[in-house]
Coordinates of C-alpha atoms and ligand atoms in Angstrom, one line a residue:
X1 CA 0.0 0.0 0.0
X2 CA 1.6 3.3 -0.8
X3 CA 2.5 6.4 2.0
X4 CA 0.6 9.2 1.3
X5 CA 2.3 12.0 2.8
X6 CA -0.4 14.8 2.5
X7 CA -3.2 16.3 0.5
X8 CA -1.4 18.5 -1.5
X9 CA 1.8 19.2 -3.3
X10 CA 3.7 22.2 -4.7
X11 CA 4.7 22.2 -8.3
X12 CA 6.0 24.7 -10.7
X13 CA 3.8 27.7 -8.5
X14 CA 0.5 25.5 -8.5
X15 CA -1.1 22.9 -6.2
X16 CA -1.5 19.6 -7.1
X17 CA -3.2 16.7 -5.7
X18 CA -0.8 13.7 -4.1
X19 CA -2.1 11.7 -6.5
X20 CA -1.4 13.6 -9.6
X21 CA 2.5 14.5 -8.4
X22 CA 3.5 11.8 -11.1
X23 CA 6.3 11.6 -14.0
X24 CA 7.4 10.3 -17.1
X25 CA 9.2 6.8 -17.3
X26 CA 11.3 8.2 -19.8
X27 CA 12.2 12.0 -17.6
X28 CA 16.1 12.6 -17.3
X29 CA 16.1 12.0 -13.5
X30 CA 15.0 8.3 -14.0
X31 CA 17.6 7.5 -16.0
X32 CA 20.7 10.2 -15.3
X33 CA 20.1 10.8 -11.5
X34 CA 19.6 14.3 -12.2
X35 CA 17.7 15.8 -8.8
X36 CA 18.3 18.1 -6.2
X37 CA 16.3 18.3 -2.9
X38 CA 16.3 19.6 0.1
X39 CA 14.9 17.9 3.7
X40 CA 13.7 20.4 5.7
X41 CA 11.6 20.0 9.4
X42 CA 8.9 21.6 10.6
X43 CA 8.3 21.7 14.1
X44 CA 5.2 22.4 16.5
X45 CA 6.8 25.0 19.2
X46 CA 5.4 26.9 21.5
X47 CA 4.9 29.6 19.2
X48 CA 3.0 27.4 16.7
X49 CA 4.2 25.7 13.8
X50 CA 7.9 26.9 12.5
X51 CA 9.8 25.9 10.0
X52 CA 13.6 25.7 11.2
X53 CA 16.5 27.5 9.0
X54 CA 14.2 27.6 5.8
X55 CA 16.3 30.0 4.8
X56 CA 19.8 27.9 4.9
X57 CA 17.7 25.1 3.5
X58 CA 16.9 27.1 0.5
X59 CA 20.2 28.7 0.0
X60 CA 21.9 25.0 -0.3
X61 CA 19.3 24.0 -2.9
X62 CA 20.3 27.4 -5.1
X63 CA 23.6 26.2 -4.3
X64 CA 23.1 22.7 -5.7
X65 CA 21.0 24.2 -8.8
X66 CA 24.1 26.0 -9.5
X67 CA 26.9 23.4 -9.3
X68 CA 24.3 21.5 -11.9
X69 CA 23.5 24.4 -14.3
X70 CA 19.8 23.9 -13.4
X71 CA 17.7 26.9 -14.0
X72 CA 15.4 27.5 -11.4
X73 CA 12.5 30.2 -12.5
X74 CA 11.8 30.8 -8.7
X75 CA 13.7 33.3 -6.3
X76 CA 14.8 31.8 -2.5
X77 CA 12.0 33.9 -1.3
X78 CA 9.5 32.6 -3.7
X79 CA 10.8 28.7 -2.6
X80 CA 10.5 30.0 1.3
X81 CA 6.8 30.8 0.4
X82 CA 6.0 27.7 -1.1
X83 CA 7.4 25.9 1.6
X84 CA 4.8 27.6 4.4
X85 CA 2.3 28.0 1.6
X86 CA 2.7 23.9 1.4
X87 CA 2.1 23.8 5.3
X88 CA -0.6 26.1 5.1
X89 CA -3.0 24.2 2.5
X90 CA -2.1 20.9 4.0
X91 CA -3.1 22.3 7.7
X92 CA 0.1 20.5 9.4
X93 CA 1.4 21.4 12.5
X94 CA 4.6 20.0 12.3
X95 CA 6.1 17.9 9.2
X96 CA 9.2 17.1 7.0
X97 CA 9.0 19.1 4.1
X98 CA 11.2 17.9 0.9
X99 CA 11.8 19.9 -1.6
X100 CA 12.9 18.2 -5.5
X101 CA 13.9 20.0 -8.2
X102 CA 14.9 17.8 -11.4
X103 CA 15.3 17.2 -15.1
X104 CA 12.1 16.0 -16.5
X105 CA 10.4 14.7 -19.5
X106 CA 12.2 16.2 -22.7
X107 CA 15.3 14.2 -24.8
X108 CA 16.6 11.1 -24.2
X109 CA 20.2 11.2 -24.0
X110 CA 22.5 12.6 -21.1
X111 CA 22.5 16.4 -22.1
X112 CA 20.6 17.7 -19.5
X113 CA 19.8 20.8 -21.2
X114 CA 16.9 20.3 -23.6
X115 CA 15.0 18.8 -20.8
X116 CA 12.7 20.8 -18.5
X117 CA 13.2 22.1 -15.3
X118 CA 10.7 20.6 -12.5
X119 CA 10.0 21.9 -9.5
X120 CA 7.9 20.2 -6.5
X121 CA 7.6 20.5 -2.6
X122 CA 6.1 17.2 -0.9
X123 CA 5.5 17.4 3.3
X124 CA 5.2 14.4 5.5
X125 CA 4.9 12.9 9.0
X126 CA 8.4 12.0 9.9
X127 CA 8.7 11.1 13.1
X128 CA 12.2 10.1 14.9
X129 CA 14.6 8.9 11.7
X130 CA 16.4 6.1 13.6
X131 CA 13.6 4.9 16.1
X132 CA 12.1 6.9 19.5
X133 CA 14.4 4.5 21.5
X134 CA 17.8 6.2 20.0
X135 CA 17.7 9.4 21.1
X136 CA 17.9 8.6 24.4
X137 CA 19.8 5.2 24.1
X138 CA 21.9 5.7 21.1
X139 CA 22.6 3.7 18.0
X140 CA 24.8 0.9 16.7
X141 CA 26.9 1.6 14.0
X142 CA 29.4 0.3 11.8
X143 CA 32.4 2.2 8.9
X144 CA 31.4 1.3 5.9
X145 CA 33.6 -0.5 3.4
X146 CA 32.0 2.1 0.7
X147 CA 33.9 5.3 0.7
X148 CA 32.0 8.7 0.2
X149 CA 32.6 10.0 -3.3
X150 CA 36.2 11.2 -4.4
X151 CA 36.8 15.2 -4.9
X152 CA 35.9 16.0 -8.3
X153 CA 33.6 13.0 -9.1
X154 CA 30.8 14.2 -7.2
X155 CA 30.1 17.2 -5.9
X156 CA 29.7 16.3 -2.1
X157 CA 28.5 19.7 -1.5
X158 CA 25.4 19.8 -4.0
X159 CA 22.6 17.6 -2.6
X160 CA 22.0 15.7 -5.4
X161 CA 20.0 12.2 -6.0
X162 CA 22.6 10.9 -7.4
X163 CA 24.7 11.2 -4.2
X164 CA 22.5 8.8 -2.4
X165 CA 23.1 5.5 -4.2
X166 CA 26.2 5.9 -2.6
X167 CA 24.2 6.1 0.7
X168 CA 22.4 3.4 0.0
X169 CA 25.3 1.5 -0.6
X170 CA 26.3 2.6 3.1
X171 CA 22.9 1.8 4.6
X172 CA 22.1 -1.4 2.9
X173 CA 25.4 -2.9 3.9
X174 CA 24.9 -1.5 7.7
X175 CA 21.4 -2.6 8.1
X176 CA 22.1 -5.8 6.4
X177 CA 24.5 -6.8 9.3
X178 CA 22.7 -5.7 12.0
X179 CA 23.7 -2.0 12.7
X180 CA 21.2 1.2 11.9
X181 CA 23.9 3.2 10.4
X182 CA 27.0 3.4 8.3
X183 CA 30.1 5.9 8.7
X184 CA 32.0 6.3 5.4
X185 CA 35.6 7.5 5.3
X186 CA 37.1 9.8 2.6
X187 CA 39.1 8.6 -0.3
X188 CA 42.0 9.2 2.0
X189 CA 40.6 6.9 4.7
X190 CA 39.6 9.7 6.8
X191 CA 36.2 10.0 8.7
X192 CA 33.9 11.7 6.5
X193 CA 29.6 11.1 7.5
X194 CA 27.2 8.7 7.8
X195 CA 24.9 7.8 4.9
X196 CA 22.4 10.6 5.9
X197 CA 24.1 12.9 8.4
X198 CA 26.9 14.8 9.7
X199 CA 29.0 13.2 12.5
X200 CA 30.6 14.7 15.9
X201 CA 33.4 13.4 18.4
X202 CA 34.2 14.0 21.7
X203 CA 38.3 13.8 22.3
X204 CA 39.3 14.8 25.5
X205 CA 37.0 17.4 26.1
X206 CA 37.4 18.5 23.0
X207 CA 34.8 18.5 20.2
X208 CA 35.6 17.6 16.7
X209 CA 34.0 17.1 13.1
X210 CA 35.1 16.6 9.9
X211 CA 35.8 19.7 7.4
X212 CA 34.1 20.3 4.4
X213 CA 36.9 18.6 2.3
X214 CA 36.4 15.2 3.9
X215 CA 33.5 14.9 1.5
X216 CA 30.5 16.1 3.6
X217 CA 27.6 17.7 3.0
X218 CA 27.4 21.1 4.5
X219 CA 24.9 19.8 7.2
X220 CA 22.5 22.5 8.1
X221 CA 22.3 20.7 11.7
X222 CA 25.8 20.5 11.9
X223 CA 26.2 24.4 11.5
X224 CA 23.5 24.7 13.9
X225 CA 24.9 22.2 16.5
X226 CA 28.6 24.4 16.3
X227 CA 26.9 27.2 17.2
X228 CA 24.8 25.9 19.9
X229 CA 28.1 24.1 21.1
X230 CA 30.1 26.7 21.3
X231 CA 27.7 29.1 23.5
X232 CA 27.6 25.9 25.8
X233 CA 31.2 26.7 26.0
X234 CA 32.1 23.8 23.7
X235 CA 34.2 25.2 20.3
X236 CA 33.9 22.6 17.7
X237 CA 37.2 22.2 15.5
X238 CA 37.0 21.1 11.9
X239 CA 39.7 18.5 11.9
X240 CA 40.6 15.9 9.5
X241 CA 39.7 12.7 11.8
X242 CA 41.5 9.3 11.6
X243 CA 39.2 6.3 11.9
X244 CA 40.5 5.1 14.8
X245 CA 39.1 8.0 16.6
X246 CA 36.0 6.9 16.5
X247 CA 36.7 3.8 18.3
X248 CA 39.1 6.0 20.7
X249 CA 36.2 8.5 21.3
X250 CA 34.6 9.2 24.6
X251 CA 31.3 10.4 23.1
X252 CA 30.2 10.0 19.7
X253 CA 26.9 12.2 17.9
X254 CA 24.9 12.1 14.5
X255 CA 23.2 15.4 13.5
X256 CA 21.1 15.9 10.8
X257 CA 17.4 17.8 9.8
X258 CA 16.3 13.3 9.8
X259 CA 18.5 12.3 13.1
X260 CA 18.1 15.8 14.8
X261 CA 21.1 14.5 17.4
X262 CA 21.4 11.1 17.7
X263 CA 24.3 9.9 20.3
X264 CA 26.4 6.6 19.0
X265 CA 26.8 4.2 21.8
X266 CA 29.4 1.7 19.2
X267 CA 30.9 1.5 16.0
X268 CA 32.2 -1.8 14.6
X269 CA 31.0 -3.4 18.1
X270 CA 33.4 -1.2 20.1
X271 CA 31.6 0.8 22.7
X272 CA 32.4 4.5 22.5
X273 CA 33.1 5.8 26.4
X274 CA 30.2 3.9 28.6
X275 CA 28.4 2.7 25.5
X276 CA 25.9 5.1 26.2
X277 CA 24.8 8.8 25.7
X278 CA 27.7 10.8 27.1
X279 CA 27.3 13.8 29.2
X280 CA 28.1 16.0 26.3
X281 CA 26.2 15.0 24.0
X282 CA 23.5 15.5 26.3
X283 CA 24.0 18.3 26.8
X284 CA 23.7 19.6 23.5
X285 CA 21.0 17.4 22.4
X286 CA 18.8 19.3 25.3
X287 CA 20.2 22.6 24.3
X288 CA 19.4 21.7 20.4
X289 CA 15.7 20.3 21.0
X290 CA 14.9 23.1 23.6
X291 CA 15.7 25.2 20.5
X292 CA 13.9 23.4 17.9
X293 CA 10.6 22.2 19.9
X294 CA 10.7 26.3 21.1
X295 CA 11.5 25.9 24.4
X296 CA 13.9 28.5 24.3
X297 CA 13.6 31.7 22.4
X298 CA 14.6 31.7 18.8
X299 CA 17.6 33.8 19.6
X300 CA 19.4 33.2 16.0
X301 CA 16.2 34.1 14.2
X302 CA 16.2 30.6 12.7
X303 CA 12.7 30.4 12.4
X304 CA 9.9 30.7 9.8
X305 CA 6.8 30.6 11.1
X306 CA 4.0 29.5 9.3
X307 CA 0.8 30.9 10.5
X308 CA 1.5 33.7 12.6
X309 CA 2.4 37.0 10.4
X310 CA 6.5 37.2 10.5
X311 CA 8.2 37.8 13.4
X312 CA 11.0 40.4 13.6
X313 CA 13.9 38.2 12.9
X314 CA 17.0 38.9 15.3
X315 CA 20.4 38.5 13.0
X316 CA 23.1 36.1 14.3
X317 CA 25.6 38.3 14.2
X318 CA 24.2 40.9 17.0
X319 CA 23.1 38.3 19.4
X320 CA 24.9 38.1 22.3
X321 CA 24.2 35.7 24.6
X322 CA 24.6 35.4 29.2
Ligands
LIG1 C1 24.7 12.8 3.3 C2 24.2 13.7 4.3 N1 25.0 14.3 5.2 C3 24.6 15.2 6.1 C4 23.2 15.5 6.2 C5 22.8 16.5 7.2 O1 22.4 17.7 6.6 P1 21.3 18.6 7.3 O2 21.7 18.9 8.7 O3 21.3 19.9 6.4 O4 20.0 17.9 7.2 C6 22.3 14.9 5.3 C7 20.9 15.2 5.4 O5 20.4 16.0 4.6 C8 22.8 14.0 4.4 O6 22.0 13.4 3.5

């Protein structure tokens, strides 16, 4: 039986019915891999529902349009609007919103060019990404024998569909001996990210995650998780990471808009510190959902909300925080 996710979905600037979101067996993306999309969450605070760093979300996906030469006839403000427009005909309160930009129905062969342009924004239920239980408890992972994409095969930093047959290569092999998740190293054998997040360590006190050039995706979560870290008096460093730290590790974290912050109690059947959520993490999981469920006050103006009229947004840069 298929998931339907809601009532109604965005495309090209009109509203369609779930039902009638359909494509072409023979549209470039099938065959080519040629999408980009964006996972974005919105969440029920105490304000009402509020879509966190819309803004960031939409910027990457420009980003990724760019890297692919993929003309998008919509602004970043026009995508933000669809996005809460989206929310707004479909009545949620909180959801996942996902929004796919590809190469549709036009030629056949690789050139992308002579095929449209499609645009669509889907929302969904999504409720914890690797079960209620890991949150608290953590999750059992294992490095993947598949290495994230080499520089200059892939663009790492472009969220592209393509990307993600290499994270299914990573998932499929982890849940297919046992473990929720995968960690892939760089071509260099470095620690790079799991199949569908960004990846922290804690080293002495000291928190780490990999740079940019350890083939990541610039992880929304993860920016939001340094900042957040840091005013909890916690720098993070962007270090290249041997594997071996992971195992040496006293606390190890996920982040990601699906995983929010999800602590890593092993990796390869080695417990990282007391196999369980470290005091650290904890701490910044708290200070991160206390932030996203509204608890605390949107102090980085990283909210959208979605039915109230717009709040005056406070800039990063001239917060300063006790
Ligand atoms: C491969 C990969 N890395 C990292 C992330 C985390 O990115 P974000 O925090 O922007 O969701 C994601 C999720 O989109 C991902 O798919």
């Amino acid at each position: 039986m298929p998931v339907r996710g809601c009532e109604r979905i965005w495309h090209n600037g009109e509203f369609i019915a779930w039902d009638d979101a359909k494509i072409h067996v023979m549209s470039h993306v099938i065959h080519y891999g040629s999408s980009l999309f964006e996972g974005v969450r919105c969440y029920k605070t105490r304000r009402g529902a509020e879509v966190f760093r819309l803004d960031s979300h939409m910027d990457r996906l420009l980003n990724s349009c760019k890297t692919y030469r993929m003309d998008l006839p919509f602004s970043k403000q026009e995508l933000v609007d669809a996005c809460v427009q989206t929310i707004r005909v479909n009545s949620m309160e909180k959801c996942y919103i996902r929004p796919i930009v590809f190469r549709g129905y036009g030629d056949f062969g690789v050139n992308p060019f002579t095929c449209p342009v499609e645009a669509y924004i889907a929302i969904w239920d999504w409720g914890r990404y690797l079960g209620v239980e890991a949150i608290e408890k953590g999750v059992d992972v294992c490095v993947s024998s598949w290495t994230r994409m080499a520089p200059n095969t892939f663009p790492a930093m472009a969220k592209a569909g393509g990307n993600y047959l290499n994270s299914q290569l990573i998932k499929m092999e982890a849940t297919k001996n046992g473990y929720a998740e995968g960690i892939a190293l760089d071509t260099s054998g470095f620690i790079s990210e799991g199949s569908g997040e960004n990846i922290f360590l804690v080293y002495r006190g000291a928190l780490y995650t990999p740079p940019l050039f350890s083939s990541i995706l610039p992880g929304i979560t993860r920016d939001s998780v340094m900042r957040l870290a840091a005013d909890l008096g916690y720098p993070v460093q962007e270090k290249v990471l041997p594997r071996e730290m992971l195992y040496q590790a006293d606390e190890a974290f996920f982040v990601g808009t699906a995983v929010e912050v999800t602590p890593i109690r092993s990796v390869d059947k080695i417990e990282i510190g007391s196999g369980s959520r470290g005091p650290i993490t904890e701490r910044i999981q708290k200070e991160f959902f206390a932030y996203v469920e509204g608890q605390s006050d949107d102090i980085y103006g990283w909210f959208t909300p979605v039915y109230a009229p717009e709040r005056k947004r406070t800039p990063a840069k001239e917060v300063v925080r006790a």
